Amino acid sequence: MSQPRPFGRWLLLGFACAIGLIGVSATLVIRRAEPILRQRVIQTLAARFKSKVELDAFHVSAYPVIRVSGSGLRIFGDSDPNSHEPGVQPIIAVQEFSFSSGLMSLFRSPMHINTVHLKGLQLNLPPKQRWAEMKRITPKDAKISIIVDKFVSDTAELVINTDRPEKLPLEFSIERLQMTRIGSGQPLRFEADLINPKPVGDIHSSGNFGPWAADDPRDTPVSGTYSFRNADLSTIKGIGGILSSTGNYEGTLSDIVVDGTTDTPDFRIAVSGRPVPLHTDFHAIVDGTSGDTYLRPVKAKLLNTWMVATGSVVRMQQPHGHHVLLDVAIEKGKIDDLLRLAVKTDPPIMTGEVQLKTKLDLPPGQEDVANRMKLAGTFQVTDAHFNNPKIQDKVDQLSVRARGLLKQARAGNIEDVNSKLGGKFSLESGVLSFSTLQYAVPGAEVDLAGRYSLDGNQFVFHGKAYLDAKLSQMVTGWKSAMLKPVDPFFRKHGDTEVPVKIAGTRSELHFGPDFHHHNPDLGHQEQDQSPAEQR
């Protein structure tokens, strides 16, 4: 075999030496570039956020390309280098970061980076008053030395603190976050995925963030769209169903306006356990300074009934959770739609049209929603008809007797009548109480007061019935003759007045006279006046 010529040997040796010299040169360049590049990173962040910057570790390697990594990055709102107030959190913190670049890019100013990878990003906004007290002294020599096209973070967290000690901070945990630069002085385009803690569900959001408001980060603009999927409402004790929601938002971190819709095809409350479809359209304002949400308004459709609600959802620290305060109105709904949600009886105890106005107070706590919820309002049900044949038959007979039409009834001509009812009510600890409850059918009106438990085990009402017919006209034969002498004692203002009681359970109600009960809930004026005079 022929041996390499001397010229070839020297060529190979020269090539190897050249590679070695390049490697040594690159290593020297990297060693000198590392502190320069570290300073560039700090200067750029200090200029961008007008803030003091701390960086625990910073490394540069040269194989196979220039790779940069670091850890313990902290950006504070106070850029005074002499400020070391204990307990002050950085407004931005990054556990680890890394990026790569070409060798020539190290010598450019500003340096151009395609993608920076982040791990453990946290944006921690202090209360507005605390931010106003911070010094914002930007270093005189600070300048933008690095331009980044894209940020990718595996995990991120946004915490908006409040200056109210009784309120919890507003927290958003993000699984994946990608932010892309779209131009100098322009907002970042972002996409994010996160899991909502309660109700548990998947959120995807995309939109624009920025430009960063260095004087007060809470004024940083944000806008975008979101989708909320597979939210399990059973993680909120007392209700259930799978919710989905879509919408858009716009504003600043401290004042975000949200418009969206929700759909829960199987919404239910624990007291009844019956699923019904629920749809909402909402307009909300989120106050980042307190974490409170103001609903202006929410339009909800339950089966075929629309209702409108306005109010607030306030985050509380003790007890932990949300305090809901709403004004709810139903202009023209179906009472059976509400009963399908609230009670176990199937079909609902009655049908009819309903009008309702109520204040809803739902404090936070560990009890079921039905036991925590408080209501106070008024309602009116017209064209009511009972689905239970036994109850409706008693109503029909009451109307017949109240009008003195027993002869027609004996002939089989019992009219199927509708009822009307309304009054003032309150709900607390799962018991629905009525300070006034008016019930009317043709020929009779009943004024009641009492209570009704949502579980159906308690139904007690007392009051007075005002009848068109005399007592003697409500019965036949010898009973009619015996009652004629007492007719004048029950006849007042052209009506027959009889104390009555309704008791039992919702599936087995009992109607009857109540001569021995005095009801303090009925006012003296109402007890002494006829329905015509009250009207």
Coordinates of C-alpha atoms in Angstrom, one line a residue:
M1 CA 0.0 0.0 0.0
S2 CA 1.4 3.4 -0.9
Q3 CA 2.2 5.8 2.0
P4 CA 0.7 9.4 2.1
R5 CA 2.9 11.9 0.5
P6 CA 4.7 14.5 2.7
F7 CA 2.5 17.3 1.3
G8 CA -0.7 15.4 2.2
R9 CA 0.6 14.9 5.7
W10 CA 1.3 18.5 6.2
L11 CA -2.1 19.4 4.8
L12 CA -3.9 17.1 7.3
L13 CA -1.8 18.4 10.1
G14 CA -2.6 22.0 9.1
F15 CA -6.2 21.3 8.9
A16 CA -6.3 19.7 12.4
C17 CA -4.4 22.7 13.8
A18 CA -6.8 25.1 12.2
I19 CA -9.8 23.3 13.7
G20 CA -8.0 23.3 17.1
L21 CA -7.3 27.0 16.8
I22 CA -11.0 27.7 15.9
G23 CA -12.1 25.6 18.9
V24 CA -9.7 27.5 21.2
S25 CA -10.8 30.8 19.7
A26 CA -14.4 29.9 20.1
T27 CA -13.9 28.9 23.7
L28 CA -12.1 32.2 24.4
V29 CA -14.9 34.1 22.7
I30 CA -17.5 32.3 24.7
R31 CA -15.6 32.9 28.0
R32 CA -15.4 36.6 27.2
A33 CA -18.9 36.7 25.8
E34 CA -20.6 35.1 28.8
P35 CA -20.3 38.1 31.2
I36 CA -21.1 40.5 28.3
L37 CA -24.2 38.5 27.3
R38 CA -25.3 38.2 31.0
Q39 CA -25.1 42.0 31.2
R40 CA -27.1 42.3 28.0
V41 CA -29.9 40.2 29.4
I42 CA -30.0 42.2 32.7
Q43 CA -29.9 45.5 30.8
T44 CA -32.7 44.5 28.4
L45 CA -35.0 43.4 31.2
A46 CA -34.2 46.4 33.3
A47 CA -35.0 48.8 30.4
R48 CA -38.1 46.8 29.3
F49 CA -39.7 46.6 32.8
K50 CA -38.1 49.7 34.4
S51 CA -37.0 47.5 37.2
K52 CA -34.3 46.0 39.3
V53 CA -33.2 42.6 37.9
E54 CA -31.5 39.7 39.7
L55 CA -30.0 36.6 38.0
D56 CA -28.6 33.7 40.0
A57 CA -26.9 31.6 37.3
F58 CA -26.0 32.1 33.7
H59 CA -24.1 29.8 31.3
V60 CA -23.0 29.8 27.7
S61 CA -21.8 26.8 25.7
A62 CA -20.5 26.5 22.2
Y63 CA -21.3 23.0 20.9
P64 CA -22.8 22.4 18.5
V65 CA -24.3 25.9 18.5
I66 CA -24.2 28.8 21.0
R67 CA -26.5 27.7 23.8
V68 CA -27.5 30.0 26.7
S69 CA -29.2 28.9 29.9
G70 CA -29.9 30.5 33.2
S71 CA -31.9 30.1 36.5
G72 CA -33.2 32.2 39.3
L73 CA -34.3 35.2 37.2
R74 CA -36.2 37.8 39.2
I75 CA -37.6 41.2 38.1
F76 CA -38.7 43.6 40.8
G77 CA -41.0 46.6 40.7
D78 CA -38.4 48.5 42.8
S79 CA -35.3 49.2 40.8
D80 CA -33.4 51.0 43.6
P81 CA -30.3 48.8 44.0
N82 CA -30.1 49.8 47.7
S83 CA -33.7 48.5 48.3
H84 CA -33.7 45.1 50.1
E85 CA -37.1 45.2 51.9
P86 CA -37.7 41.7 53.3
G87 CA -40.7 39.8 52.0
V88 CA -41.0 41.7 48.8
Q89 CA -41.9 39.4 45.9
P90 CA -40.6 39.9 42.4
I91 CA -43.3 40.9 39.9
I92 CA -41.8 38.4 37.4
A93 CA -39.8 35.3 38.3
V94 CA -38.4 32.5 36.1
Q95 CA -37.0 29.3 37.5
E96 CA -35.1 28.3 34.4
F97 CA -34.6 29.7 30.8
S98 CA -32.6 28.8 27.7
F99 CA -32.1 29.8 24.1
S100 CA -29.7 29.2 21.2
S101 CA -28.0 31.5 18.7
G102 CA -25.4 31.7 16.0
L103 CA -21.9 32.8 16.9
M104 CA -22.1 36.0 14.8
S105 CA -25.3 37.1 16.7
L106 CA -23.2 37.6 19.8
F107 CA -21.5 40.6 18.2
R108 CA -24.7 42.3 17.0
S109 CA -26.6 44.9 18.9
P110 CA -29.4 44.4 19.5
M111 CA -28.9 40.6 19.6
H112 CA -31.7 38.7 17.8
I113 CA -33.1 35.5 19.4
N114 CA -35.7 33.3 17.7
T115 CA -37.1 31.4 20.7
V116 CA -36.6 31.6 24.5
H117 CA -37.8 28.5 26.5
L118 CA -39.0 29.2 30.0
K119 CA -39.8 27.0 33.0
G120 CA -41.6 28.1 36.1
L121 CA -42.7 31.5 35.0
Q122 CA -44.6 33.6 37.6
L123 CA -46.2 37.0 37.1
N124 CA -46.9 38.4 40.5
L125 CA -48.7 41.7 40.6
P126 CA -48.7 43.6 43.9
P127 CA -51.8 45.6 45.1
K128 CA -52.2 48.9 43.3
Q129 CA -51.4 51.0 46.4
R130 CA -48.2 49.0 47.1
W131 CA -47.1 49.5 43.5
A132 CA -47.6 53.2 43.8
E133 CA -45.3 53.3 46.8
M134 CA -42.5 51.5 44.9
K135 CA -39.6 53.4 43.4
R136 CA -39.3 53.1 39.7
I137 CA -35.8 54.3 39.0
T138 CA -34.6 53.1 35.6
P139 CA -30.8 52.7 35.3
K140 CA -29.4 55.4 33.1
D141 CA -27.4 53.1 30.9
A142 CA -30.3 50.6 30.5
K143 CA -31.1 49.8 26.8
I144 CA -32.8 47.1 24.8
S145 CA -29.8 44.9 23.8
I146 CA -31.8 41.7 22.9
I147 CA -34.9 41.2 20.8
V148 CA -36.8 37.9 21.2
D149 CA -39.4 36.7 18.6
K150 CA -41.1 34.0 20.7
F151 CA -41.4 32.8 24.4
V152 CA -42.5 29.3 25.2
S153 CA -43.3 28.3 28.8
D154 CA -44.1 24.8 30.0
T155 CA -45.7 26.2 33.2
A156 CA -46.8 29.7 34.1
E157 CA -48.7 31.4 36.9
L158 CA -50.4 34.8 37.1
V159 CA -51.2 36.1 40.6
I160 CA -53.0 39.4 41.0
N161 CA -52.8 40.4 44.7
T162 CA -55.4 42.5 46.5
D163 CA -55.0 45.3 49.0
R164 CA -58.0 44.0 51.0
P165 CA -56.9 41.5 53.7
E166 CA -60.2 39.7 53.7
K167 CA -59.9 38.9 49.9
L168 CA -57.9 36.1 48.3
P169 CA -55.5 36.9 45.4
L170 CA -56.7 36.1 41.9
E171 CA -54.6 33.2 40.6
F172 CA -54.4 31.6 37.2
S173 CA -52.3 28.4 36.7
I174 CA -51.2 27.9 33.1
E175 CA -50.0 24.6 31.7
R176 CA -48.6 25.8 28.4
L177 CA -48.0 29.4 27.3
Q178 CA -46.6 30.6 24.0
M179 CA -46.0 34.3 23.3
T180 CA -44.9 35.7 19.9
R181 CA -43.6 39.1 19.1
I182 CA -45.5 40.7 16.2
G183 CA -43.6 44.1 16.0
S184 CA -41.7 46.7 17.8
G185 CA -43.8 48.4 20.4
Q186 CA -46.7 46.0 19.7
P187 CA -48.4 43.5 22.0
L188 CA -47.3 39.9 22.2
R189 CA -49.6 37.3 20.6
F190 CA -50.2 34.5 23.0
E191 CA -51.8 31.0 23.2
A192 CA -52.4 29.3 26.6
D193 CA -53.8 26.1 28.0
L194 CA -54.8 25.8 31.6
I195 CA -56.9 23.7 34.0
N196 CA -59.5 25.6 36.0
P197 CA -59.4 24.5 39.7
K198 CA -63.1 24.8 40.4
P199 CA -65.1 23.8 38.6
V200 CA -62.5 21.6 37.1
G201 CA -62.2 22.0 33.3
D202 CA -59.9 22.7 30.4
I203 CA -59.4 26.3 29.2
H204 CA -57.8 27.3 25.9
S205 CA -57.2 31.0 25.3
S206 CA -55.5 33.1 22.6
G207 CA -55.1 36.8 22.1
N208 CA -52.8 39.8 22.7
F209 CA -50.9 40.9 25.8
G210 CA -49.2 44.3 26.1
P211 CA -47.4 46.5 25.5
W212 CA -46.2 46.1 29.1
A213 CA -47.2 49.1 31.3
A214 CA -44.0 49.6 33.3
D215 CA -45.5 52.4 35.5
D216 CA -48.3 50.1 36.6
P217 CA -48.4 46.5 35.3
R218 CA -52.2 46.4 36.1
D219 CA -52.7 48.9 33.2
T220 CA -51.2 46.4 30.7
P221 CA -53.8 45.7 28.0
V222 CA -55.1 42.2 27.4
S223 CA -57.6 40.9 24.9
G224 CA -58.6 37.6 23.3
T225 CA -61.0 34.7 23.1
Y226 CA -61.4 31.6 25.3
S227 CA -63.1 28.2 25.3
F228 CA -63.9 26.3 28.5
R229 CA -64.6 22.6 28.0
N230 CA -65.7 19.7 30.2
A231 CA -66.1 21.7 33.4
D232 CA -67.4 19.3 36.1
L233 CA -69.8 21.3 38.2
S234 CA -70.0 18.4 40.8
T235 CA -66.7 19.8 42.1
I236 CA -68.9 22.5 43.6
K237 CA -70.8 20.8 46.4
G238 CA -74.6 20.8 45.9
I239 CA -74.7 21.1 42.1
G240 CA -73.7 19.0 39.1
G241 CA -73.5 18.8 35.3
I242 CA -70.8 19.3 32.6
L243 CA -70.4 22.9 31.5
S244 CA -68.9 24.4 28.4
S245 CA -68.3 28.1 27.7
T246 CA -66.9 30.3 24.9
G247 CA -66.4 34.1 24.8
N248 CA -64.1 37.0 24.4
Y249 CA -62.5 39.6 26.7
E250 CA -60.8 42.9 26.5
G251 CA -59.4 45.5 28.9
T252 CA -56.5 45.7 31.3
L253 CA -55.2 43.2 33.9
S254 CA -57.1 45.2 36.5
D255 CA -60.3 45.8 34.6
I256 CA -61.3 43.0 32.1
V257 CA -64.7 43.0 30.3
V258 CA -65.8 39.5 29.4
D259 CA -68.7 38.5 27.1
G260 CA -69.6 34.9 26.7
T261 CA -72.0 32.0 26.7
T262 CA -72.3 28.8 28.8
D263 CA -74.2 25.6 28.1
T264 CA -74.9 22.9 30.6
P265 CA -77.2 20.2 29.1
D266 CA -77.4 18.3 32.4
F267 CA -77.4 21.0 35.1
R268 CA -78.8 19.8 38.4
I269 CA -78.9 20.6 42.2
A270 CA -78.4 17.9 44.8
V271 CA -81.8 18.4 46.5
S272 CA -83.6 17.1 43.5
G273 CA -80.9 15.4 41.4
R274 CA -82.9 16.0 38.2
P275 CA -80.9 17.2 35.2
V276 CA -82.2 20.1 33.1
P277 CA -80.6 22.1 30.2
L278 CA -79.2 25.5 31.2
H279 CA -77.9 28.1 28.8
T280 CA -76.6 31.6 29.7
D281 CA -75.4 34.7 27.9
F282 CA -73.3 37.0 30.1
H283 CA -71.5 40.3 30.3
A284 CA -69.1 40.6 33.1
I285 CA -66.4 42.9 34.5
V286 CA -63.5 41.5 36.4
D287 CA -61.8 43.8 38.8
G288 CA -58.2 42.6 39.2
T289 CA -57.5 44.9 42.2
S290 CA -59.9 42.8 44.3
G291 CA -60.6 39.7 42.3
D292 CA -64.3 40.5 42.2
T293 CA -66.6 39.9 39.2
Y294 CA -69.6 42.0 38.4
L295 CA -72.3 40.6 36.2
R296 CA -74.0 43.2 34.0
P297 CA -76.2 41.1 33.3
V298 CA -76.5 37.3 32.9
K299 CA -79.4 36.1 30.8
A300 CA -80.2 32.4 31.6
K301 CA -82.5 30.0 29.9
L302 CA -83.7 27.0 32.0
L303 CA -85.7 24.7 29.7
N304 CA -88.1 27.2 28.2
T305 CA -87.9 29.9 30.9
W306 CA -85.6 33.0 30.6
M307 CA -84.4 34.8 33.7
V308 CA -82.1 37.9 34.0
A309 CA -79.6 38.3 36.9
T310 CA -77.3 41.2 37.9
G311 CA -74.9 41.3 40.8
S312 CA -71.4 40.2 41.9
V313 CA -69.2 37.3 42.6
V314 CA -66.8 38.2 45.4
R315 CA -63.7 36.1 46.3
M316 CA -63.5 35.6 50.1
Q317 CA -60.7 34.4 52.3
Q318 CA -62.7 33.4 55.4
P319 CA -64.5 31.2 54.7
H320 CA -62.6 30.3 51.5
G321 CA -64.6 30.6 48.3
H322 CA -66.9 32.9 46.4
H323 CA -69.8 35.0 47.8
V324 CA -72.6 35.4 45.2
L325 CA -75.1 38.3 45.4
L326 CA -77.6 38.5 42.6
D327 CA -80.9 40.3 41.7
V328 CA -82.9 37.8 39.7
A329 CA -86.1 38.5 37.6
I330 CA -88.4 36.3 35.5
E331 CA -90.9 38.3 33.5
K332 CA -92.8 35.4 31.9
G333 CA -91.7 31.8 32.6
K334 CA -93.0 28.4 33.3
I335 CA -93.4 27.3 36.9
D336 CA -93.0 23.7 35.9
D337 CA -89.5 24.5 34.5
L338 CA -88.4 25.8 37.9
L339 CA -90.0 22.8 39.8
R340 CA -88.3 20.3 37.5
L341 CA -85.0 21.7 38.8
A342 CA -85.9 22.2 42.4
V343 CA -88.0 19.2 43.4
K344 CA -87.9 15.4 42.9
T345 CA -91.6 15.0 42.0
D346 CA -92.0 13.8 38.4
P347 CA -94.0 15.3 36.7
P348 CA -93.8 18.6 38.6
I349 CA -96.6 19.3 41.0
M350 CA -98.1 22.0 38.8
T351 CA -97.9 23.9 35.5
G352 CA -98.5 27.5 34.8
E353 CA -96.9 30.9 34.0
V354 CA -94.7 32.5 36.6
Q355 CA -93.3 36.0 37.3
L356 CA -90.6 36.3 39.9
K357 CA -88.3 38.8 41.5
T358 CA -85.8 37.8 44.1
K359 CA -82.5 38.6 45.8
L360 CA -80.1 35.6 45.9
D361 CA -77.4 35.4 48.5
L362 CA -75.0 32.4 48.3
P363 CA -72.2 32.7 50.8
P364 CA -69.1 30.4 50.6
G365 CA -69.0 27.3 52.7
Q366 CA -68.8 23.5 52.7
E367 CA -72.6 22.8 52.8
D368 CA -74.7 22.0 49.8
V369 CA -75.8 24.9 47.6
A370 CA -79.4 24.4 48.6
N371 CA -78.6 24.7 52.3
R372 CA -76.3 27.8 51.8
M373 CA -78.6 29.7 49.4
K374 CA -80.8 32.5 50.7
L375 CA -83.7 34.0 48.8
A376 CA -86.1 36.9 49.4
G377 CA -88.6 38.0 46.9
T378 CA -92.1 37.9 45.4
F379 CA -93.8 35.7 42.8
Q380 CA -97.0 35.3 40.8
V381 CA -98.3 32.1 39.1
T382 CA -101.2 32.3 36.8
D383 CA -103.2 29.5 35.0
A384 CA -101.8 27.0 37.5
H385 CA -102.9 23.4 37.1
F386 CA -101.9 20.5 39.4
N387 CA -100.5 17.4 37.7
N388 CA -101.4 15.2 40.6
P389 CA -105.0 14.1 39.9
K390 CA -105.9 13.8 43.6
I391 CA -104.8 17.4 44.3
Q392 CA -106.5 18.8 41.2
D393 CA -109.7 17.0 42.0
K394 CA -109.7 18.6 45.5
V395 CA -109.1 22.0 43.9
D396 CA -112.0 21.4 41.5
Q397 CA -114.3 20.4 44.3
L398 CA -113.3 23.4 46.3
S399 CA -114.3 25.7 43.4
V400 CA -117.6 23.9 43.0
R401 CA -118.5 24.1 46.7
A402 CA -117.2 27.7 47.0
R403 CA -119.6 28.8 44.3
G404 CA -122.6 26.7 45.7
L405 CA -122.8 24.5 42.5
L406 CA -123.3 21.1 44.1
K407 CA -126.3 20.3 41.9
Q408 CA -124.1 20.6 38.8
A409 CA -121.4 18.6 40.5
R410 CA -123.8 15.7 41.2
A411 CA -124.8 15.7 37.6
G412 CA -121.1 15.1 36.7
N413 CA -120.4 18.6 35.5
I414 CA -117.4 19.3 37.6
E415 CA -115.3 22.0 35.9
D416 CA -111.6 21.5 35.6
V417 CA -110.4 24.9 37.0
N418 CA -107.0 26.7 37.0
S419 CA -105.5 28.4 40.0
K420 CA -103.7 31.6 40.7
L421 CA -101.2 32.1 43.5
G422 CA -98.6 34.6 44.6
G423 CA -96.9 36.2 47.6
K424 CA -93.8 37.0 49.4
F425 CA -91.2 34.3 50.2
S426 CA -87.8 33.7 51.7
L427 CA -85.5 30.7 51.5
E428 CA -83.0 29.8 54.2
S429 CA -81.4 26.5 55.3
G430 CA -83.5 24.6 52.7
V431 CA -86.8 25.8 54.0
L432 CA -89.1 28.0 51.9
S433 CA -91.2 30.3 54.0
F434 CA -94.1 32.5 52.9
S435 CA -95.1 35.6 55.0
T436 CA -98.0 36.0 52.6
L437 CA -99.4 33.5 50.1
Q438 CA -102.6 34.2 48.2
Y439 CA -104.2 31.3 46.4
A440 CA -107.4 31.7 44.3
V441 CA -109.7 29.5 42.2
P442 CA -113.1 30.5 40.8
G443 CA -115.4 31.2 43.8
A444 CA -112.7 31.1 46.5
E445 CA -109.6 32.9 47.6
V446 CA -107.2 31.7 50.4
D447 CA -104.7 33.8 52.3
L448 CA -102.0 31.8 53.9
A449 CA -98.7 31.9 55.7
G450 CA -96.4 29.0 56.3
R451 CA -93.3 27.0 55.3
Y452 CA -92.3 24.3 52.9
S453 CA -89.1 22.3 52.9
L454 CA -87.3 21.6 49.6
D455 CA -87.0 18.0 50.5
G456 CA -90.8 17.7 50.6
N457 CA -91.0 16.4 54.2
Q458 CA -92.5 19.6 55.6
F459 CA -95.6 21.4 54.3
V460 CA -97.5 23.5 56.9
F461 CA -99.8 26.5 56.0
H462 CA -102.5 28.3 58.0
G463 CA -104.8 31.1 56.9
K464 CA -108.3 32.1 55.9
A465 CA -110.5 31.1 53.0
Y466 CA -112.9 33.7 51.4
L467 CA -115.9 31.9 49.7
D468 CA -118.6 33.2 47.4
A469 CA -121.2 30.7 48.7
K470 CA -122.7 30.5 52.2
L471 CA -121.7 27.5 54.3
S472 CA -125.2 26.0 53.9
Q473 CA -124.8 26.2 50.1
M474 CA -121.6 24.1 50.2
V475 CA -123.4 21.0 51.4
T476 CA -126.8 19.3 50.7
G477 CA -129.5 17.6 52.6
W478 CA -129.8 17.8 56.4
K479 CA -126.3 19.3 56.6
S480 CA -127.4 22.3 54.6
A481 CA -130.4 22.8 56.9
M482 CA -128.3 22.6 60.0
L483 CA -125.7 25.2 58.8
K484 CA -128.2 27.8 57.7
P485 CA -128.5 29.3 61.3
V486 CA -124.7 29.7 61.5
D487 CA -124.3 31.3 58.1
P488 CA -124.4 34.8 59.5
F489 CA -121.5 34.1 61.9
F490 CA -119.1 33.3 59.0
R491 CA -120.5 35.9 56.6
K492 CA -118.4 39.2 56.4
H493 CA -118.4 41.8 53.7
G494 CA -120.3 39.6 51.3
D495 CA -118.0 36.6 51.7
T496 CA -117.9 33.5 53.8
E497 CA -114.7 33.5 55.9
V498 CA -113.4 30.1 57.1
P499 CA -110.0 29.5 58.8
V500 CA -108.1 26.7 56.9
K501 CA -105.0 24.6 57.2
I502 CA -103.0 22.8 54.5
A503 CA -100.5 20.3 55.8
G504 CA -98.6 17.1 54.9
T505 CA -96.1 16.4 52.2
R506 CA -96.0 17.7 48.6
S507 CA -97.2 14.3 47.4
E508 CA -99.9 13.9 50.0
L509 CA -101.5 17.3 51.0
H510 CA -104.5 17.6 53.4
F511 CA -106.9 20.5 53.3
G512 CA -109.3 21.3 56.1
P513 CA -110.8 23.9 58.5
D514 CA -108.6 25.3 61.2
F515 CA -110.7 26.7 64.0
H516 CA -108.1 26.4 66.8
H517 CA -105.1 28.0 65.1
H518 CA -104.1 31.6 65.4
N519 CA -101.6 32.6 62.7
P520 CA -99.4 35.6 63.8
D521 CA -97.9 35.9 60.3
L522 CA -101.2 37.2 59.0
G523 CA -101.7 40.9 59.8
H524 CA -104.8 42.0 61.7
Q525 CA -105.9 44.2 58.8
E526 CA -105.7 41.3 56.4
Q527 CA -107.6 39.1 58.8
D528 CA -110.4 41.6 59.2
Q529 CA -110.8 42.6 55.5
S530 CA -112.3 40.7 52.6
P531 CA -110.3 40.0 49.4
A532 CA -112.3 42.6 47.6
E533 CA -111.4 45.3 50.2
Q534 CA -107.7 44.3 50.2
R535 CA -107.7 44.8 46.5

